[in-house]
Amino acid sequence: MVENPVDTDRFDKMRMELRRGALVLGVLAALREEHYGYSLRKYLISSGLDIDEGTLYPLIRRLEDYGLLASEWRQEEGRKKRYYRISADGLRLLQELRNEWDALNTTLKSLLEK
Amino acid sequence: MNWLNRYITAVKNYLPGNMRDDVGQELLSLLQDKIEAAEEGKGRPLTEEEQLALLKQMGHPVKVAAGFHKRQTLIGEESFPFYKQTLKYAWLGVFVVYFILAALSMTTAPDFKFSREINRALPDMFNAMIYAFAIVTLIFYAGDRVLKRRDFFGNWEPRNLPKTENQWVPIPLYETIPAIIFTVIFLAFINALVSSVGVDSDSGGNGLAFSESVAGLLPYINVTILFSLGLMVYNLFTPYWTAAKLIGNVAIGIAACAILSILLGLDSIIVIRGSATALAPFYPSLHTLIKTVLAIVLLVNVYEILRDAYRAWKLGKR
C-alpha cells in the first residue's frame, strides 16, 4: 500500500492506533455467539478483522475481568476448551459503543468527504 | 507434545501465581487447536520442525506472558518527564560534587596519587548515584501514588489557578528542580556518604565524621528534609504558592531553625576519626567555619520564615 519503508512504519503505527479501540467492539460483537479462543480468532479473520494472537487472548481475559464476558471450561473431544460469551453488562456496553461508533463513523465520513 | 508443555511451562513461569494454571491451560488448548487445524490442512501430523515454527510464531514466552499482566508503572506518565529531568540533574550534581572533592583533594593532599584517588572516588561516586537514583525514584513513586489516590489531575479546578498580581506566586521549574536535586544530594551525603567526604586519602575509617550528638539528630534532620522534599515535588505539579503551602514551608523552616540552633549549641559537630591526625591542626578553624555556615543558614531560614509568613498572610487575606 505504502512503498517507502519509513512511511510503512508510520502507517503501521497509525493503523494500530486506529484499530485499537475498534478491536474491543469487534470482539464484543463476535462474542454474541459463543466461541473458544481459537475459533474466535478464526471467525474474526474470516470476517476481515485480522488480530494478532498476542493481542486477542489477553484482551478477552481483560474483558472478562471487567465483567463484559462470561466463560466456562468444557470437555470436548478429550480436551478442555474455554468458551466465551458476551455477558448482560457486555451487551449493554456493546449497544452504547455501537451508537458511539455509528456517530463517529458519520462524523468522520462527512469530514473525509469535505 | 513435549515442546508444547515446555513452551507452556516457560510462559507460566512469567505469569502471576493466581493466573498461572488458568492461562497456562487456556494457552495449551489454543495451541492444540492451532496444531489440529494445521494438521487438518496438511492431512498429516506436524513434524517437530513445524511445531517449533508454530511456537516461534506464537511469540517469546516473556512477551506472551506480559500480555496477560496488568499494565503497571512505577512512575506515572504525567510525572515521568519531571522524574527524568530531576534524576538527570541529580546525577550531574553528584558528578560535580565528586569532581570538586577530587580537585580539593588534589590541591590539599601532600601525597596525592591520581590512580589511587580515582580508585577510591569512582566506587563512592557510583554509590552516591545509586543513592540519588533510589531517593529520587522513591520520592516520585510516593508522590505519584498520592496524586493518583487523590485523583489530583481529575479534581483540578481552574478556580485554583494562581493569582498573577504577585510576582513571587509562580514557582518556576528552574528553581524547583535544582532545589530538589540539591536537597537529594545533601540527604544522600549526610546519611551515607559523609564518611567518604574525609580529606584523608586512606579508605575506611579515617577522616572527618559527624559527632555522636549530630548523629543523634539525624532522624529529625531526615524527617525535616523529607517533608521539604515532599513540598518541592508537590510544587512541580502545582508550581505556585498558596497560603497553605507557605504555612507548610514556615513549619518546615521552624523545624529547620530548631535543629540548626541545637547544632550551633553543640561542642563538637565533626570529629576526626582513626589515624587522620594530620587534620588535627585544621580542626578548630574547620569547626568555626561549619558553625559560621550554620549560623548563616539559620539567619536565611529566619528571614524566609518571616517572608513566607507575611506572604501567607497576604494571600490568605484575599
Coordinates of C-alpha atoms in Angstrom, one line a residue, chain B residues 56-294:
Chain B
K56 CA 8.0 -19.3 17.3
Q57 CA 5.1 -17.6 15.6
M58 CA 3.2 -17.6 18.9
G59 CA 6.0 -15.4 20.4
H60 CA 8.6 -15.4 23.1
P61 CA 7.2 -16.7 26.5
V62 CA 8.1 -13.5 28.2
K63 CA 6.2 -11.4 25.6
V64 CA 3.2 -13.7 25.6
A65 CA 3.0 -13.7 29.5
A66 CA 3.5 -9.9 29.5
G67 CA 0.2 -9.5 27.5
F68 CA -1.7 -11.0 30.5
H69 CA -0.2 -8.8 33.1
K70 CA -2.0 -5.7 34.3
R71 CA -0.3 -2.5 33.0
Q72 CA 1.8 -1.1 35.8
T73 CA 4.2 1.7 36.1
L74 CA 6.5 2.8 38.9
I75 CA 6.3 6.4 37.8
G76 CA 3.1 7.7 36.1
E77 CA 3.2 9.2 32.6
E78 CA 2.4 12.7 34.0
S79 CA 5.3 12.7 36.5
F80 CA 7.8 10.9 34.3
P81 CA 9.2 14.0 32.5
F82 CA 9.9 15.7 35.9
Y83 CA 11.3 12.4 37.2
K84 CA 13.7 12.0 34.3
Q85 CA 14.8 15.6 34.5
T86 CA 15.3 15.5 38.3
L87 CA 17.3 12.3 38.0
K88 CA 19.5 13.7 35.2
Y89 CA 20.4 16.8 37.2
A90 CA 20.8 14.7 40.4
W91 CA 23.4 12.6 38.7
L92 CA 25.0 15.6 37.2
G93 CA 25.1 17.2 40.7
V94 CA 26.7 14.1 42.2
F95 CA 29.3 14.1 39.5
V96 CA 30.1 17.8 40.1
V97 CA 30.4 17.3 43.8
Y98 CA 32.8 14.5 43.3
F99 CA 34.7 16.5 40.8
I100 CA 35.1 19.3 43.3
L101 CA 36.1 16.9 46.0
A102 CA 38.7 15.4 43.8
A103 CA 40.1 18.8 42.8
L104 CA 40.2 19.8 46.5
S105 CA 42.0 16.6 47.4
M106 CA 44.4 17.2 44.5
T107 CA 45.4 20.6 45.8
T108 CA 45.4 19.9 49.6
A109 CA 46.7 16.3 50.0
P110 CA 50.5 16.2 50.1
D111 CA 50.8 12.6 48.8
F112 CA 48.2 12.8 46.1
K113 CA 48.2 9.9 43.7
F114 CA 45.8 10.2 40.8
S115 CA 45.2 6.4 40.2
R116 CA 44.6 5.8 44.0
E117 CA 42.2 8.8 44.2
I118 CA 40.3 7.6 41.1
N119 CA 40.0 4.0 42.5
R120 CA 38.6 5.4 45.7
A121 CA 36.3 8.1 44.3
L122 CA 34.7 6.1 41.5
P123 CA 33.0 3.5 43.7
D124 CA 31.9 6.3 46.1
M125 CA 30.5 8.3 43.2
F126 CA 28.8 5.2 41.8
N127 CA 27.3 4.6 45.3
A128 CA 26.1 8.2 45.6
M129 CA 24.5 7.9 42.1
I130 CA 22.6 4.8 43.2
Y131 CA 21.5 6.6 46.4
A132 CA 20.4 9.6 44.4
F133 CA 18.5 7.3 42.0
A134 CA 16.8 5.4 44.8
I135 CA 15.8 8.6 46.7
V136 CA 14.5 10.4 43.6
T137 CA 12.6 7.2 42.5
L138 CA 11.1 6.7 46.0
I139 CA 10.0 10.3 46.2
F140 CA 8.4 10.3 42.8
Y141 CA 6.8 6.9 43.4
A142 CA 5.3 8.1 46.7
G143 CA 4.3 11.4 45.2
D144 CA 2.7 9.6 42.2
R145 CA 0.7 7.3 44.5
V146 CA -0.7 10.3 46.4
L147 CA -1.6 12.1 43.3
K148 CA -3.4 9.1 41.9
R149 CA -5.2 8.3 45.1
R150 CA -6.5 11.8 45.3
D151 CA -7.2 11.9 41.6
F152 CA -5.2 15.1 41.5
F153 CA -5.5 15.8 37.8
G154 CA -9.2 14.8 37.7
N155 CA -10.1 17.1 40.5
W156 CA -8.3 20.0 39.0
E157 CA -10.2 23.3 39.4
P158 CA -9.5 26.2 37.1
R159 CA -10.5 28.4 40.1
N160 CA -7.4 27.3 41.9
L161 CA -5.1 28.8 39.2
P162 CA -2.6 31.2 40.9
K163 CA -3.2 34.8 41.2
T164 CA -1.0 36.8 39.0
E165 CA -0.8 40.1 40.9
N166 CA 2.3 39.0 42.9
Q167 CA 5.4 38.2 41.0
W168 CA 6.5 35.7 43.7
V169 CA 3.4 33.4 43.4
P170 CA 4.6 31.3 40.4
I171 CA 7.3 28.8 41.3
P172 CA 9.5 28.3 38.2
L173 CA 10.7 24.8 37.4
Y174 CA 14.3 26.1 37.1
E175 CA 14.1 26.9 40.9
T176 CA 12.3 23.7 42.0
I177 CA 14.3 21.1 40.1
P178 CA 17.7 22.4 41.3
A179 CA 16.3 22.7 44.8
I180 CA 15.1 19.1 44.8
I181 CA 18.5 17.9 43.4
F182 CA 20.5 19.9 46.0
T183 CA 18.3 18.5 48.8
V184 CA 18.5 14.9 47.5
I185 CA 22.3 15.1 47.2
F186 CA 22.5 16.7 50.7
L187 CA 20.3 13.9 52.1
A188 CA 22.4 11.2 50.4
F189 CA 25.6 12.8 51.7
I190 CA 24.6 13.2 55.3
N191 CA 23.2 9.7 55.5
A192 CA 25.5 7.6 53.6
L193 CA 28.4 9.4 52.1
V194 CA 29.7 11.5 55.0
S195 CA 32.5 9.1 55.7
S196 CA 33.7 9.4 52.1
V197 CA 34.0 13.2 52.4
G198 CA 37.0 12.7 54.6
V199 CA 40.0 14.7 53.5
D200 CA 42.3 11.8 54.5
S201 CA 43.2 9.7 51.5
D202 CA 43.0 6.3 53.2
S203 CA 39.8 4.5 52.6
G204 CA 37.9 3.2 55.5
G205 CA 37.5 4.7 58.9
N206 CA 39.9 7.7 58.7
G207 CA 38.9 11.2 58.1
L208 CA 36.1 13.5 59.3
A209 CA 32.8 12.3 60.6
F210 CA 29.8 13.6 62.4
S211 CA 29.9 13.6 66.1
E212 CA 27.6 11.3 68.1
S213 CA 25.4 14.3 69.1
V214 CA 24.9 15.2 65.4
A215 CA 24.2 11.5 64.5
G216 CA 21.5 11.5 67.2
L217 CA 19.8 14.4 65.5
L218 CA 20.0 12.7 62.1
P219 CA 16.5 11.2 62.2
Y220 CA 15.0 14.7 62.9
I221 CA 17.1 16.2 60.1
N222 CA 15.9 13.5 57.8
V223 CA 12.3 14.0 58.6
T224 CA 12.5 17.7 58.1
I225 CA 14.3 17.3 54.8
L226 CA 11.8 14.7 53.6
F227 CA 8.9 17.0 54.4
S228 CA 10.7 19.7 52.5
L229 CA 11.3 17.4 49.5
G230 CA 7.6 16.4 49.5
L231 CA 6.6 20.0 49.3
M232 CA 9.1 20.6 46.5
V233 CA 7.8 17.6 44.5
Y234 CA 4.3 18.9 45.0
N235 CA 5.5 22.3 43.7
L236 CA 6.4 20.6 40.5
F237 CA 2.8 19.8 39.8
T238 CA 1.3 22.9 41.4
P239 CA 4.0 25.5 40.5
Y240 CA 2.6 28.4 42.5
W241 CA 2.5 29.4 46.2
T242 CA -0.8 29.2 48.1
A243 CA -1.3 30.3 51.7
A244 CA -1.5 26.6 52.8
K245 CA 1.8 25.8 51.1
L246 CA 3.5 28.8 52.5
I247 CA 2.3 27.9 56.0
G248 CA 3.8 24.4 55.4
N249 CA 7.0 26.0 54.3
V250 CA 7.0 28.1 57.5
A251 CA 6.5 25.0 59.6
I252 CA 9.4 23.2 57.9
G253 CA 11.5 26.4 58.4
I254 CA 10.8 26.5 62.1
A255 CA 11.8 22.8 62.4
A256 CA 15.0 23.5 60.5
C257 CA 15.7 26.5 62.8
A258 CA 15.2 24.4 65.9
I259 CA 17.7 21.8 64.5
L260 CA 20.2 24.5 63.5
S261 CA 20.0 26.1 66.9
I262 CA 20.7 22.7 68.6
L263 CA 23.6 22.1 66.2
L264 CA 25.1 25.6 67.0
G265 CA 24.9 24.8 70.7
L266 CA 26.9 21.6 70.4
D267 CA 30.5 21.5 71.5
S268 CA 31.6 19.4 68.5
I269 CA 29.8 18.9 65.2
I270 CA 32.5 16.9 63.5
V271 CA 35.2 14.6 64.9
I272 CA 38.5 13.3 63.5
R273 CA 38.3 9.5 63.0
G274 CA 41.1 6.9 63.1
S275 CA 44.6 7.9 62.3
A276 CA 43.8 11.1 60.4
T277 CA 45.7 13.1 62.9
A278 CA 47.1 15.3 60.1
L279 CA 43.8 17.0 60.2
A280 CA 44.0 18.0 63.8
P281 CA 45.6 21.4 63.3
F282 CA 42.8 22.4 61.0
Y283 CA 40.1 21.2 63.3
P284 CA 39.4 24.4 65.3
S285 CA 39.2 26.6 62.1
L286 CA 37.1 23.9 60.3
H287 CA 34.7 23.8 63.3
T288 CA 34.4 27.6 63.3
L289 CA 33.8 27.6 59.6
I290 CA 31.0 25.0 59.9
K291 CA 29.4 26.9 62.8
T292 CA 29.5 30.1 60.8
V293 CA 27.9 28.4 57.8
L294 CA 25.2 27.0 60.1

